[in-house]
mmCIF file of C-alpha atoms in Angstrom:
data_model
loop_
_atom_site.group_PDB
_atom_site.id
_atom_site.type_symbol
_atom_site.label_atom_id
_atom_site.label_comp_id
_atom_site.label_asym_id
_atom_site.label_seq_id
_atom_site.Cartn_x
_atom_site.Cartn_y
_atom_site.Cartn_z
ATOM 1 C CA UNK A 7 24.735 43.208 -29.958
ATOM 2 C CA UNK A 8 23.870 40.142 -27.884
ATOM 3 C CA UNK A 9 20.546 38.415 -28.159
ATOM 4 C CA UNK A 10 18.917 37.297 -24.953
ATOM 5 C CA UNK A 11 18.520 33.574 -24.632
ATOM 6 C CA UNK A 12 15.158 32.347 -23.540
ATOM 7 C CA UNK A 13 15.249 30.835 -20.065
ATOM 8 C CA UNK A 14 13.602 27.437 -19.906
ATOM 9 C CA UNK A 15 11.320 26.981 -16.922
ATOM 10 C CA UNK A 16 9.831 23.620 -15.988
ATOM 11 C CA UNK A 17 6.060 23.962 -16.040
ATOM 12 C CA UNK A 18 5.205 20.378 -15.198
ATOM 13 C CA UNK A 19 3.811 19.820 -18.662
ATOM 14 C CA UNK A 20 5.256 17.185 -20.943
ATOM 15 C CA UNK A 21 6.630 18.386 -24.243
ATOM 16 C CA UNK A 22 7.218 15.008 -25.860
ATOM 17 C CA UNK A 23 10.999 15.212 -25.564
ATOM 18 C CA UNK A 24 10.817 13.327 -22.264
ATOM 19 C CA UNK A 25 10.156 10.095 -24.156
ATOM 20 C CA UNK A 26 13.805 9.993 -25.201
ATOM 21 C CA UNK A 27 15.120 10.633 -21.700
ATOM 22 C CA UNK A 28 14.483 8.245 -18.848
ATOM 23 C CA UNK A 29 13.528 9.720 -15.515
ATOM 24 C CA UNK A 30 16.383 9.407 -13.061
ATOM 25 C CA UNK A 31 15.883 9.334 -9.310
ATOM 26 C CA UNK A 32 18.118 9.987 -6.329
ATOM 27 C CA UNK A 33 17.401 9.387 -2.662
ATOM 28 C CA UNK A 34 15.306 12.559 -2.381
ATOM 29 C CA UNK A 35 12.972 11.613 -5.248
ATOM 30 C CA UNK A 36 12.606 8.018 -4.063
ATOM 31 C CA UNK A 37 11.865 9.288 -0.563
ATOM 32 C CA UNK A 38 9.161 11.599 -1.903
ATOM 33 C CA UNK A 39 7.633 8.804 -3.997
ATOM 34 C CA UNK A 40 7.711 6.126 -1.322
ATOM 35 C CA UNK A 41 7.397 7.978 1.963
ATOM 36 C CA UNK A 42 10.526 6.249 3.300
ATOM 37 C CA UNK A 43 13.112 8.445 5.002
ATOM 38 C CA UNK A 44 16.306 9.130 3.069
ATOM 39 C CA UNK A 45 18.343 7.591 5.899
ATOM 40 C CA UNK A 46 16.248 4.403 5.649
ATOM 41 C CA UNK A 47 16.909 4.203 1.912
ATOM 42 C CA UNK A 48 20.649 4.620 2.520
ATOM 43 C CA UNK A 49 20.616 1.847 5.105
ATOM 44 C CA UNK A 50 18.720 -0.397 2.706
ATOM 45 C CA UNK A 51 21.286 0.297 0.005
ATOM 46 C CA UNK A 52 24.070 -0.721 2.395
ATOM 47 C CA UNK A 53 22.240 -3.933 3.287
ATOM 48 C CA UNK A 54 21.208 -4.504 -0.359
ATOM 49 C CA UNK A 55 17.451 -4.242 0.337
ATOM 50 C CA UNK A 56 17.067 -1.803 -2.540
ATOM 51 C CA UNK A 57 18.271 -2.455 -6.110
ATOM 52 C CA UNK A 58 21.811 -1.532 -7.039
ATOM 53 C CA UNK A 59 21.894 1.955 -8.584
ATOM 54 C CA UNK A 60 21.779 2.133 -12.357
ATOM 55 C CA UNK A 61 24.394 4.895 -12.310
ATOM 56 C CA UNK A 62 26.791 6.439 -9.842
ATOM 57 C CA UNK A 63 27.594 10.052 -10.640
ATOM 58 C CA UNK A 64 30.253 11.680 -8.470
ATOM 59 C CA UNK A 65 29.659 9.032 -5.768
ATOM 60 C CA UNK A 66 25.893 9.703 -5.817
ATOM 61 C CA UNK A 67 23.676 6.684 -6.584
ATOM 62 C CA UNK A 68 21.063 7.262 -9.291
ATOM 63 C CA UNK A 69 18.276 4.875 -10.296
ATOM 64 C CA UNK A 70 16.074 4.739 -13.366
ATOM 65 C CA UNK A 71 12.429 5.301 -12.520
ATOM 66 C CA UNK A 72 11.581 1.906 -14.050
ATOM 67 C CA UNK A 73 14.034 0.177 -11.683
ATOM 68 C CA UNK A 74 12.401 1.722 -8.634
ATOM 69 C CA UNK A 75 8.871 1.000 -9.890
ATOM 70 C CA UNK A 76 9.797 -2.686 -10.345
ATOM 71 C CA UNK A 77 11.224 -2.695 -6.818
ATOM 72 C CA UNK A 78 8.024 -1.104 -5.411
ATOM 73 C CA UNK A 79 5.907 -3.706 -7.190
ATOM 74 C CA UNK A 80 8.016 -6.564 -5.854
ATOM 75 C CA UNK A 81 7.942 -5.119 -2.312
ATOM 76 C CA UNK A 82 4.174 -4.788 -2.511
ATOM 77 C CA UNK A 83 3.776 -8.390 -3.686
ATOM 78 C CA UNK A 84 5.982 -9.681 -0.861
ATOM 79 C CA UNK A 85 4.085 -7.602 1.689
ATOM 80 C CA UNK A 86 0.754 -8.852 0.362
ATOM 81 C CA UNK A 87 1.940 -12.459 0.672
ATOM 82 C CA UNK A 88 2.864 -11.879 4.310
ATOM 83 C CA UNK A 89 -0.588 -10.422 4.921
ATOM 84 C CA UNK A 90 -2.411 -13.173 3.040
ATOM 85 C CA UNK A 91 -5.809 -13.884 4.691
ATOM 86 C CA UNK A 92 -4.924 -17.538 5.437
ATOM 87 C CA UNK A 93 -1.693 -16.529 7.171
ATOM 88 C CA UNK A 94 -3.504 -13.864 9.184
ATOM 89 C CA UNK A 95 -6.221 -16.344 10.194
ATOM 90 C CA UNK A 96 -3.574 -18.870 11.249
ATOM 91 C CA UNK A 97 -1.792 -16.225 13.333
ATOM 92 C CA UNK A 98 -5.096 -15.188 14.934
ATOM 93 C CA UNK A 99 -5.918 -18.821 15.788
ATOM 94 C CA UNK A 100 -2.494 -19.218 17.362
ATOM 95 C CA UNK A 101 -2.930 -16.057 19.439
ATOM 96 C CA UNK A 102 -6.470 -17.156 20.471
ATOM 97 C CA UNK A 103 -5.013 -20.487 21.555
ATOM 98 C CA UNK A 104 -2.399 -18.689 23.684
ATOM 99 C CA UNK A 105 -5.140 -16.632 25.355
ATOM 100 C CA UNK A 106 -7.137 -19.788 26.147
ATOM 101 C CA UNK A 107 -4.052 -21.405 27.705
ATOM 102 C CA UNK A 108 -3.525 -18.461 30.042
ATOM 103 C CA UNK A 109 -7.218 -18.492 31.030
ATOM 104 C CA UNK A 110 -6.962 -22.173 32.031
ATOM 105 C CA UNK A 111 -3.863 -21.514 34.150
ATOM 106 C CA UNK A 112 -5.828 -19.183 36.446
#
């Protein structure tokens, strides 16, 4: 007589066992987290604009969640530097100057 094994179903609740296992992410999960298209992520991997995968399993790149979170943080910091208020003000002054030059030409 066989006993039925209980089927484990993911309920979204943490059981405590997850602490021993790191969350691993593929293109699909990173895409869902970031909003970037999977094709964009693949292109970035080819041009090394995304960290090297932590693992490659059957030719599929896999990243640790911590690796991707560090990358997001770094991307955000770089983006914020580009949008720094002083840089924006300087760009606005330059564009205002260009507008004034064209007004004088007329």
